C-alpha cells in the first residue's frame, strides 16, 4: 500500500515530487505550489468565505481548492457552468473563480516567488471545505458540505481495499466537477502518489492516444463511455499497461463490463455511492455469469431500512450518523445486495442525476403549459420524455407555429437550467392526461405514448409501371413486427404477409376490386430474411379478377401466386 | 459531396434515434450541438463510433479539433472527404 499523504498536507511534500501529467509532460509539487500562490494572491484581498469554482483543467481546479483551503474558505463546486446554474449560485456565494459566464476571478500567469515550504498552513480539516450540489426531489439543487477530514477518510477506505501503485497515471472520461471524479481522479491519486492527467479523455481515441504515453495507467470512467467502446480500434498497444478501470455514476451492464475488461486487459471495479455519502460499495463482474452483487467498502456499514431502502453508516459522512439512500435494495445472507431502483422521482440519465420534478417545474413556468409529466424512457439510450397538456394559448401556438417551433421554444427555456444530456428528447402534446378510474396516472400508459409505431410495411424504394405490370422495389425492414418470434433466432418473412402486401399494392396501384376469395398456385420457393431488397411484380387480370404476384431479389424468385377476388 | 451529406444526416437521425427531424430539415451549415440540432456529449460519442464503423475514421486525440469536425454537416462531410483522399 502506498503511504497516504493527507490532502491537508499535500503541499508540504518535496518540491520535485511528481503529481500529475499533461499529455506526457510531468507536473511537480513545485508547479502546483506556484499555481496555488498565484490563486492565493488574487483571493487574499477579496472578502467572502464562499466561492464558486469551475475549471476544466484538473490541475488548476486542484490549485484553486488548495488555495481556498489555505484561507479556510469554502469551495462551492457546481457540476456544470451553464447560465442557469451560475445565476442560481449567485445568491449563495460571495464570488466566482475560474470559468463562468459571469465575472470570475482569474489568476495571473506570472510566476510568484516561492519561498520556503514554511509559508503553507495546514488547513483545518473539520470545517466545510467543499460544497457540492445534487438534485433534490423537490427540484431545487441540494447543497452537501464536506470537510477535508471526510474526504481523507474516504480515500483511506479506497486505499485499504485497493492499494495504489505510486507513479501510475490516472486517466479519466469523467469530470472532476462531480464528487465521483473529484475523489477518484484527484484526491485519491494526489494522496497516494499516483499521477492524474490534467485533461479529460472525451473519446475512446483520446484514451488510446494518452494511454500509449504511459507504462502504467488506470482509467476513471462511466457506463456512458465503457458501454460505447469501439472494438475496431487497435487496443493491443495498451496490453499490460492498464492496472484497472473504475466505473461509477450508474450500474455498468455485465456485458459492457466484460467487454471493457477484455479490451483493456484489466479488471473493472464498479463503484456505488452518492454525493451525500461518497463511495460506499463496489462490485466486479468479470468472473460472474450473472449480474454481480454489491458489497460495502471497508469501514462502511450497510443494511436495509424497513421500507426496503438502503441505510448507510460510514466514518466519512461528517455529522450524519446514518443516511438513507432512496434506492431500494435486496440483501443476501452474506450482506451483499442488489439494487432494485429508486423510490423517488430522481432519474439517472446516462449517469447524470436529474429531478423529474425540477424538469416539470421549469416547463410548467411557461404560459403555454397547463400541466406536464416528465418520465425516463429506455430506448437506444436512456432519455427523458415529457407529456404536456397545453393551455388554450398553447394550442393556438401549436396550430400557428407547428410542433417543432413549439418544442424548440420550450426546450430553450430548459437549456439554461439543465445539462444537455438530461433535456427531454421526446415531447407529446395531449388534450387530456390518461388518468385511470382511480384518478392515477399510470407510468405505463405514459410510456406507451412514446413507443415507436410498429413497423408493418416494407420501405418502398420506387414503383414503376412496365406494360400492364407494376413493379415495386422495396426493402424488408429488419425491425418489422412480423419477424418477432417468426422464428426465434432465425427471422423470416411469413408467407401470409407477402400475400397481404401484394393485395395492398394491387389495390393501390391497379384497379383491383371486390373481396378476397381464395389463393391459387401459391409457391414459396425461398425464405425472405430481414433487410432483403425485393422487387414485387403485380399484374391484374381484370376480366377474371385475378391478381398475379411475384417476389424476387438478386437471389431469384422467392414466392409467386394468384389472389382471386369476387 | 451532397450525397455524402444526405448519407451523414441519415446516419445521425438513425443512430441517435432522433424524433421530429427529417434529412432535408438538417441545414448543412447549422451547428449540430447545443443550438441547431441540439445534440449532447453522449451523441458525440455515438457519432464518433459511427464514423469509425461506416468510414474507418479514427478521431485525433485533440478534443478541440474533434469539436471542429463535429461542428456541422459541412464539417463532418469535409472530414470524411479528406479521410477518403488520404
XYZ file of C-alpha atoms in Angstrom:
652
model
C 0.000 0.000 0.000
C 1.304 3.438 -0.870
C 1.766 5.644 2.144
C -1.028 8.202 2.065
C -0.236 11.884 2.290
C -3.289 13.577 3.764
C -4.912 16.137 1.483
C -4.273 18.755 4.120
C -0.543 18.107 3.972
C -0.201 17.693 0.210
C 1.533 20.992 -0.428
C 4.282 20.238 2.043
C 5.698 17.299 0.063
C 9.131 17.570 -1.507
C 9.103 20.043 -4.419
C 10.326 17.551 -7.013
C 7.571 15.049 -6.280
C 5.510 14.250 -9.368
C 1.770 14.786 -9.003
C 0.279 14.999 -12.478
C 0.901 14.635 -16.189
C -0.025 16.880 -19.058
C -0.159 14.685 -22.165
C 3.171 13.084 -21.430
C 4.843 16.008 -19.628
C 5.219 15.690 -15.888
C 3.957 18.204 -13.344
C 5.532 18.527 -9.896
C 4.608 19.773 -6.440
C 6.700 22.873 -7.211
C 4.452 23.606 -10.222
C 1.382 23.139 -8.067
C 2.696 25.454 -5.329
C 3.386 28.062 -7.955
C -0.228 27.992 -9.114
C -1.648 27.873 -5.587
C 0.331 31.041 -4.833
C -0.969 32.753 -7.963
C -4.534 31.961 -6.931
C -3.851 32.951 -3.317
C -2.543 36.279 -4.454
C -5.821 37.269 -6.079
C -8.035 35.679 -3.412
C -6.388 37.182 -0.356
C -7.701 40.700 -0.729
C -11.220 39.611 -1.595
C -13.803 39.407 1.141
C -16.125 36.462 1.457
C -15.764 32.868 2.502
C -17.869 31.057 -0.088
C -16.527 30.839 -3.649
C -17.981 29.046 -6.658
C -15.308 27.089 -8.536
C -15.339 25.793 -12.096
C -12.243 24.934 -14.105
C -11.936 22.433 -16.939
C -8.259 21.808 -16.182
C -7.983 19.329 -13.306
C -4.629 20.754 -12.209
C -5.890 24.345 -11.987
C -9.019 23.108 -10.233
C -6.939 21.410 -7.556
C -4.771 24.526 -7.181
C -7.890 26.668 -6.625
C -9.250 24.270 -3.998
C -5.946 24.126 -2.133
C -5.672 27.928 -2.209
C -9.198 28.335 -0.812
C -8.421 25.818 1.918
C -5.279 27.747 2.864
C -7.622 30.650 3.641
C -10.223 28.424 5.323
C -12.779 29.251 2.703
C -15.429 27.037 1.160
C -15.163 25.799 -2.431
C -18.699 25.633 -3.841
C -18.425 23.274 -6.788
C -21.288 23.007 -9.283
C -21.476 20.107 -11.733
C -21.654 22.426 -14.714
C -21.156 26.089 -15.511
C -24.249 26.765 -17.605
C -26.059 30.090 -17.298
C -28.919 28.867 -15.101
C -26.588 27.140 -12.650
C -24.445 30.263 -12.442
C -27.427 32.532 -11.832
C -28.753 30.247 -9.127
C -25.376 30.124 -7.400
C -25.168 33.932 -7.242
C -27.487 34.023 -4.234
C -25.389 31.515 -2.331
C -21.763 32.504 -2.927
C -19.566 35.537 -2.392
C -17.968 35.281 -5.796
C -16.843 33.112 -8.704
C -13.451 31.656 -9.549
C -12.413 30.162 -12.893
C -14.639 29.545 -15.911
C -18.128 31.015 -15.535
C -20.391 33.054 -17.816
C -20.143 35.913 -15.318
C -17.377 37.954 -13.695
C -14.958 35.480 -12.126
C -11.509 35.677 -10.555
C -8.630 34.631 -12.800
C -5.096 34.009 -11.620
C -2.122 35.657 -13.267
C 0.165 33.549 -15.371
C 3.235 35.255 -13.958
C 5.336 33.275 -11.561
C 5.362 34.233 -7.926
C 8.442 33.954 -5.782
C 8.129 30.725 -3.850
C 9.963 30.910 -0.588
C 10.413 28.038 1.793
C 7.660 25.483 2.289
C 7.136 27.054 5.709
C 4.646 29.504 4.232
C 1.970 26.826 3.967
C -0.527 26.467 6.752
C -2.026 23.079 7.459
C -5.689 23.588 6.682
C -8.339 22.958 9.270
C -9.717 19.546 8.381
C -13.060 19.919 10.107
C -14.786 22.929 8.567
C -16.971 22.816 5.433
C -14.179 22.970 2.871
C -16.248 21.695 -0.017
C -19.846 22.213 -1.008
C -21.342 20.214 -3.854
C -24.853 20.080 -5.222
C -27.231 17.329 -6.058
C -30.754 17.184 -7.410
C -33.158 17.205 -4.517
C -36.536 15.599 -5.070
C -38.277 18.967 -4.727
C -36.443 20.199 -7.778
C -34.155 22.662 -6.000
C -30.497 21.569 -6.002
C -29.474 20.453 -2.539
C -26.119 21.618 -1.111
C -23.944 18.993 0.566
C -20.959 20.015 2.615
C -17.790 18.028 3.182
C -14.820 18.590 5.427
C -11.285 17.723 4.390
C -11.310 15.012 7.069
C -14.275 13.371 5.371
C -12.537 13.403 2.003
C -9.389 11.961 3.562
C -11.392 9.224 5.265
C -12.964 8.172 2.000
C -9.564 7.983 0.310
C -8.314 5.795 3.177
C -11.220 3.376 2.713
C -10.479 3.088 -1.012
C -6.768 2.654 -0.420
C -7.436 -0.080 2.143
C -9.368 -2.089 -0.435
C -7.212 -1.327 -3.488
C -3.675 -0.294 -2.580
C -2.224 2.147 -5.100
C 0.962 1.801 -7.040
C 2.832 5.060 -6.935
C 3.608 6.501 -10.355
C 0.583 5.053 -12.123
C -1.155 7.626 -14.316
C -4.872 8.159 -13.765
C -6.795 8.936 -16.958
C -10.446 9.905 -16.853
C -13.504 10.346 -19.019
C -15.499 11.943 -16.203
C -15.305 15.497 -14.917
C -13.756 16.406 -11.565
C -16.617 18.875 -11.016
C -18.668 15.961 -9.650
C -17.709 14.237 -6.404
C -17.020 10.901 -8.109
C -14.471 12.432 -10.475
C -13.040 14.665 -7.752
C -12.389 11.741 -5.432
C -11.142 9.209 -7.959
C -9.327 11.485 -10.394
C -7.836 13.995 -7.987
C -7.983 13.355 -4.254
C -7.089 9.688 -4.242
C -4.231 9.943 -6.772
C -2.891 13.124 -5.114
C -2.867 11.422 -1.713
C -1.415 8.125 -2.861
C 1.345 9.246 -5.200
C -0.442 8.392 -8.436
C -0.319 10.992 -11.196
C -3.511 12.459 -12.555
C -3.819 13.538 -16.191
C -4.858 17.185 -16.426
C -7.064 16.817 -19.485
C -10.204 14.771 -19.859
C -10.399 11.948 -22.416
C -13.546 12.623 -24.401
C -13.437 9.735 -26.882
C -12.046 6.219 -26.919
C -9.419 7.527 -29.355
C -8.274 10.030 -26.692
C -7.874 7.242 -24.174
C -5.785 5.208 -26.632
C -3.557 8.132 -27.564
C -2.952 9.185 -23.994
C -2.571 5.716 -22.520
C 0.188 4.890 -25.021
C 2.319 7.578 -23.378
C 2.460 5.773 -20.049
C 3.810 2.432 -18.900
C 1.131 2.071 -16.286
C -2.257 3.710 -16.136
C -5.767 3.358 -14.776
C -8.997 4.815 -16.121
C -11.799 6.523 -14.207
C -14.890 6.270 -16.337
C -18.637 5.671 -16.510
C -21.108 3.366 -18.262
C -21.682 6.088 -20.871
C -18.132 5.623 -22.103
C -17.433 1.999 -21.218
C -20.679 0.982 -22.914
C -19.570 2.627 -26.134
C -16.031 1.369 -26.599
C -15.178 0.607 -30.195
C -13.693 -2.872 -30.588
C -12.472 -1.967 -34.075
C -9.802 0.402 -32.711
C -6.378 -1.063 -32.027
C -6.279 -1.830 -28.334
C -3.230 -4.117 -28.426
C -0.696 -1.348 -27.703
C -2.273 -0.972 -24.257
C -1.623 -4.580 -23.384
C -0.105 -4.932 -19.932
C -0.263 -1.201 -19.175
C -3.677 -0.836 -17.628
C -3.905 -1.706 -13.934
C -7.660 -1.248 -13.521
C -10.754 0.556 -14.728
C -13.210 2.289 -12.458
C -16.821 2.845 -13.396
C -19.445 4.754 -11.489
C -22.438 7.096 -11.910
C -24.745 4.199 -12.820
C -24.524 0.396 -12.847
C -22.494 -0.940 -15.747
C -24.090 -3.726 -17.765
C -22.308 -7.005 -17.257
C -21.675 -7.427 -20.989
C -20.135 -3.930 -21.135
C -18.020 -4.674 -18.091
C -16.686 -7.836 -19.670
C -16.020 -6.134 -22.990
C -14.118 -3.278 -21.313
C -12.187 -5.838 -19.266
C -11.074 -7.694 -22.365
C -10.180 -4.584 -24.413
C -8.047 -3.114 -21.613
C -6.963 -6.491 -20.255
C -7.665 -5.149 -16.777
C -10.254 -5.588 -14.035
C -13.273 -3.288 -13.969
C -14.171 -2.020 -10.499
C -17.641 -0.599 -10.218
C -18.406 1.913 -7.515
C -21.761 2.689 -5.991
C -22.281 5.843 -3.991
C -23.873 9.251 -3.911
C -22.910 12.852 -3.361
C -24.254 12.610 0.183
C -22.313 9.502 1.180
C -19.339 9.342 -1.183
C -18.352 5.879 -2.417
C -19.924 3.168 -0.259
C -19.931 -0.116 -2.173
C -18.287 -1.892 -5.070
C -18.574 -4.903 -7.335
C -16.702 -6.599 -10.126
C -18.480 -8.590 -12.793
C -15.715 -10.261 -14.746
C -15.971 -13.697 -13.267
C -19.698 -13.923 -12.879
C -22.255 -15.303 -15.259
C -24.983 -13.250 -13.669
C -25.186 -9.627 -12.519
C -22.778 -9.341 -9.608
C -23.950 -8.182 -6.179
C -22.616 -5.081 -4.444
C -20.611 -5.146 -1.229
C -19.694 -2.446 1.239
C -16.328 -0.679 1.119
C -14.067 -1.088 4.176
C -15.374 0.841 7.191
C -18.820 1.311 5.617
C -21.865 -0.390 7.150
C -24.914 -1.035 5.031
C -28.273 -2.542 5.847
C -31.803 -2.369 4.519
C -34.271 0.034 6.127
C -37.733 -1.224 6.963
C -39.097 0.345 3.796
C -36.568 -1.535 1.677
C -34.269 1.421 1.027
C -30.586 1.440 1.906
C -29.263 2.634 5.267
C -25.638 3.818 5.273
C -23.252 4.374 8.172
C -19.685 5.377 7.463
C -16.897 7.394 9.044
C -16.919 9.885 6.174
C -20.405 11.314 6.338
C -19.455 14.120 8.706
C -22.031 14.829 11.361
C -24.552 12.489 9.807
C -24.727 9.358 11.871
C -26.670 7.494 9.238
C -28.106 8.272 5.864
C -30.870 6.630 3.871
C -30.402 6.409 0.142
C -33.637 6.353 -1.872
C -32.550 3.176 -3.672
C -34.480 0.004 -2.990
C -32.186 -2.904 -2.179
C -32.330 -6.665 -1.628
C -29.630 -8.198 0.585
C -28.440 -11.793 0.510
C -27.339 -13.737 3.600
C -23.709 -12.601 3.128
C -24.564 -8.933 3.309
C -24.206 -8.368 -0.418
C -27.004 -6.622 -2.197
C -28.821 -5.939 -5.414
C -30.144 -2.525 -6.496
C -33.827 -2.549 -7.398
C -34.431 1.043 -8.495
C -35.150 4.365 -6.876
C -38.165 5.229 -4.773
C -38.255 8.929 -5.606
C -38.587 10.929 -8.788
C -34.898 11.425 -9.330
C -33.802 9.779 -12.541
C -30.404 8.861 -13.865
C -29.936 9.725 -17.500
C -26.650 8.405 -18.812
C -25.274 8.586 -15.290
C -26.458 12.160 -14.701
C -28.882 12.659 -11.892
C -31.928 14.732 -12.771
C -35.014 15.570 -10.793
C -38.090 14.908 -12.902
C -39.968 17.265 -10.595
C -37.498 20.030 -11.408
C -37.909 19.422 -15.136
C -41.692 19.590 -14.733
C -41.481 22.709 -12.639
C -39.363 24.560 -15.191
C -41.582 23.500 -18.084
C -44.749 24.500 -16.270
C -43.372 28.016 -15.756
C -44.293 28.579 -19.402
C -47.689 30.197 -20.066
C -48.348 27.750 -22.863
C -48.262 24.784 -20.491
C -51.198 23.751 -18.353
C -49.829 20.507 -16.960
C -46.767 18.370 -17.537
C -45.337 14.990 -16.635
C -41.715 14.026 -17.185
C -40.510 10.442 -17.335
C -37.478 8.445 -18.382
C -37.554 6.264 -21.466
C -35.308 3.342 -22.259
C -34.788 3.473 -25.998
C -31.452 3.200 -27.781
C -30.210 5.098 -24.731
C -31.864 6.281 -21.545
C -33.501 9.642 -22.153
C -36.242 11.845 -20.771
C -39.577 12.498 -22.409
C -42.431 14.814 -21.443
C -46.170 14.681 -21.864
C -47.733 18.122 -21.926
C -51.268 19.366 -21.660
C -51.265 22.802 -23.285
C -53.267 25.852 -22.283
C -55.710 27.363 -24.793
C -52.942 29.735 -25.764
C -50.596 26.768 -26.121
C -52.931 25.015 -28.548
C -53.194 28.195 -30.587
C -49.433 28.438 -30.662
C -49.149 24.791 -31.705
C -51.554 25.426 -34.592
C -49.868 28.664 -35.564
C -46.179 27.742 -35.398
C -46.232 23.969 -35.532
C -44.856 21.328 -33.280
C -41.189 21.872 -33.978
C -41.125 25.555 -33.189
C -43.117 24.954 -30.022
C -40.773 22.205 -28.820
C -37.813 24.425 -29.615
C -39.218 27.262 -27.513
C -39.978 25.043 -24.551
C -36.562 23.438 -24.787
C -34.732 26.755 -24.925
C -36.169 27.658 -21.540
C -34.777 24.456 -20.087
C -31.332 24.618 -21.621
C -30.180 27.266 -19.158
C -31.004 25.087 -16.170
C -30.141 21.533 -17.143
C -27.246 19.753 -18.755
C -27.902 18.872 -22.394
C -27.846 15.117 -21.740
C -30.916 15.234 -19.488
C -33.026 17.555 -21.658
C -36.203 15.879 -22.956
C -35.728 14.388 -26.415
C -39.344 13.386 -26.937
C -42.415 15.576 -26.497
C -46.077 14.580 -26.566
C -48.951 17.054 -26.506
C -52.255 15.710 -25.239
C -55.781 17.059 -24.777
C -56.098 15.133 -21.556
C -53.788 13.090 -19.374
C -54.668 9.385 -19.384
C -55.901 9.271 -15.778
C -57.328 5.876 -14.852
C -60.537 5.261 -12.897
C -58.693 5.628 -9.608
C -57.583 9.080 -10.727
C -53.989 7.893 -11.068
C -51.663 8.419 -13.970
C -50.060 5.021 -14.566
C -46.474 5.300 -15.743
C -47.035 2.506 -18.246
C -49.754 4.491 -20.010
C -47.462 7.489 -20.313
C -44.634 5.309 -21.592
C -46.914 3.870 -24.270
C -47.185 7.318 -25.816
C -43.506 7.110 -26.710
C -43.411 3.658 -28.180
C -42.303 3.514 -31.741
C -45.022 2.905 -34.249
C -44.899 -0.751 -35.101
C -43.253 -1.306 -38.456
C -45.540 -3.451 -40.574
C -44.785 -2.338 -44.127
C -41.804 -2.593 -46.489
C -39.779 0.518 -47.230
C -40.636 1.351 -50.829
C -37.710 2.448 -52.998
C -39.705 3.044 -56.180
C -42.785 1.971 -58.110
C -42.704 1.525 -61.871
C -45.307 0.643 -64.464
C -43.956 -1.672 -67.194
C -46.561 -2.555 -69.855
C -49.503 -3.902 -67.853
C -47.378 -4.714 -64.805
C -46.481 -2.766 -61.719
C -43.061 -3.289 -60.186
C -42.482 -2.200 -56.582
C -38.875 -2.165 -55.399
C -38.623 -2.227 -51.616
C -36.570 -3.266 -48.610
C -37.960 -5.619 -45.997
C -37.093 -3.757 -42.747
C -35.166 -5.640 -40.103
C -37.407 -4.221 -37.354
C -40.608 -5.441 -38.960
C -43.066 -6.680 -36.341
C -43.650 -9.895 -38.313
C -40.100 -11.018 -37.595
C -40.857 -11.083 -33.870
C -40.853 -14.732 -32.887
C -41.009 -15.910 -36.520
C -38.691 -17.597 -35.873
C -36.601 -17.131 -32.758
C -33.008 -16.552 -33.862
C -33.858 -17.198 -37.497
C -36.270 -14.476 -38.687
C -38.053 -14.933 -41.998
C -40.929 -13.041 -43.574
C -44.175 -15.020 -43.186
C -45.875 -16.061 -46.450
C -49.227 -14.630 -45.418
C -47.599 -11.194 -45.032
C -46.320 -11.421 -48.606
C -49.858 -12.132 -49.799
C -51.167 -9.239 -47.696
C -48.629 -6.778 -49.125
C -49.360 -7.957 -52.692
C -53.045 -7.316 -52.144
C -52.327 -3.887 -50.638
C -50.145 -2.728 -53.538
C -52.609 -4.271 -56.023
C -55.472 -2.250 -54.614
C -53.430 0.942 -54.589
C -51.686 0.709 -57.905
C -54.006 -1.442 -60.033
C -57.802 -1.449 -60.483
C -58.293 -4.410 -58.091
C -61.904 -4.576 -56.848
C -64.086 -6.970 -54.904
C -63.289 -9.016 -51.851
C -60.690 -11.705 -51.342
C -61.983 -15.161 -52.345
C -59.052 -17.593 -52.483
C -55.419 -18.159 -53.412
C -54.199 -20.117 -56.419
C -50.876 -21.755 -57.339
C -49.107 -20.243 -54.369
C -45.407 -21.123 -54.201
C -42.948 -20.103 -51.508
C -39.641 -21.085 -53.067
C -37.083 -19.245 -50.918
C -37.258 -17.657 -47.498
C -37.054 -13.850 -47.153
C -34.633 -12.773 -44.384
C -34.626 -9.249 -42.851
C -33.204 -6.369 -44.908
C -33.673 -8.114 -48.258
C -34.183 -5.769 -51.209
C -37.132 -7.161 -53.147
C -38.956 -6.456 -56.343
C -42.669 -7.224 -56.231
C -44.222 -7.652 -59.669
C -48.005 -7.323 -59.853
C -50.321 -7.924 -62.789
C -54.105 -7.725 -62.719
C -56.359 -9.771 -64.959
C -59.414 -7.565 -64.752
C -61.820 -9.859 -66.630
C -61.082 -12.829 -64.345
C -60.492 -10.633 -61.244
C -57.138 -12.271 -60.511
C -54.068 -10.507 -59.142
C -50.821 -12.253 -60.113
C -47.825 -11.535 -57.873
C -44.164 -12.451 -57.729
C -41.455 -11.583 -55.130
C -37.910 -11.549 -56.489
C -34.485 -10.489 -55.246
C -30.948 -10.913 -56.554
C -31.230 -14.489 -55.297
C -34.069 -15.201 -57.724
C -37.772 -15.799 -57.173
C -38.914 -16.056 -53.539
C -42.622 -16.510 -53.993
C -45.425 -16.237 -56.531
C -49.138 -16.887 -56.829
C -52.575 -15.564 -57.726
C -55.118 -13.872 -55.481
C -58.694 -14.298 -56.673
C -61.291 -11.622 -55.932
C -65.032 -11.776 -56.327
C -20.480 15.590 -51.713
C -24.208 16.290 -51.472
C -24.881 12.554 -51.449
C -22.416 12.191 -48.654
C -24.156 14.922 -46.677
C -27.510 13.202 -47.073
C -25.901 9.953 -46.006
C -24.417 11.599 -42.906
C -27.758 13.147 -41.999
C -29.465 9.795 -42.338
C -26.783 8.219 -40.214
C -27.219 10.827 -37.476
C -31.009 10.534 -37.371
C -30.799 6.767 -37.243
C -28.035 6.197 -34.719
C -29.261 8.926 -32.396
C -32.882 7.828 -32.653
C -33.932 11.435 -33.286
C -37.569 12.371 -33.343
C -39.315 15.064 -35.375
C -36.488 15.604 -37.789
C -36.132 14.684 -41.458
C -32.988 14.589 -43.556
C -33.944 17.687 -45.531
C -34.528 19.679 -42.364
C -30.934 19.448 -41.196
C -29.141 22.503 -42.534
C -25.617 21.729 -43.778
C -24.032 24.714 -42.102
C -26.017 24.730 -38.868
C -24.372 23.694 -35.600
C -25.136 20.111 -34.595
C -24.511 20.637 -30.887
C -26.178 22.938 -28.382
C -28.054 25.271 -30.746
C -29.216 23.961 -34.095
C -29.857 20.252 -33.759
C -29.173 20.361 -30.012
C -27.053 17.228 -29.723
C -25.189 16.387 -26.495
C -21.968 14.737 -25.356
C -23.411 11.219 -25.485
C -24.491 11.867 -29.072
C -20.920 12.909 -29.837
C -19.687 9.536 -28.601
C -22.217 7.760 -30.834
C -21.228 9.827 -33.859
C -17.560 9.064 -33.196
C -18.372 5.343 -33.118
C -20.443 5.501 -36.309
C -17.754 7.459 -38.187
C -15.320 4.716 -37.401
C -17.701 1.902 -38.328
C -19.003 3.454 -41.543
C -15.977 5.358 -42.813
C -12.996 3.970 -40.918
C -12.264 7.350 -39.361
C -10.243 7.496 -36.170
C -10.566 10.697 -34.204
C -7.371 12.504 -33.332
C -6.523 12.944 -29.705
C -7.291 16.609 -29.828
C -10.648 17.476 -28.444
C -10.633 20.935 -29.978
C -10.043 19.505 -33.436
C -12.754 16.902 -32.943
C -15.151 19.606 -31.825
C -14.480 21.449 -35.081
C -15.058 18.311 -37.175
C -18.344 17.735 -35.380
C -19.475 21.351 -35.717
C -21.842 20.862 -38.668
C -22.775 18.535 -41.513
C -20.414 20.529 -43.742
C -17.526 19.936 -41.352
C -18.345 16.235 -40.971
C -18.541 15.792 -44.742
C -15.179 17.541 -45.135
C -13.704 15.176 -42.551
C -14.972 12.103 -44.420
C -13.797 13.506 -47.770
C -10.307 14.288 -46.519
C -10.091 10.835 -44.958
C -11.023 9.275 -48.327
C -8.392 11.350 -50.109
C -5.647 10.118 -47.800
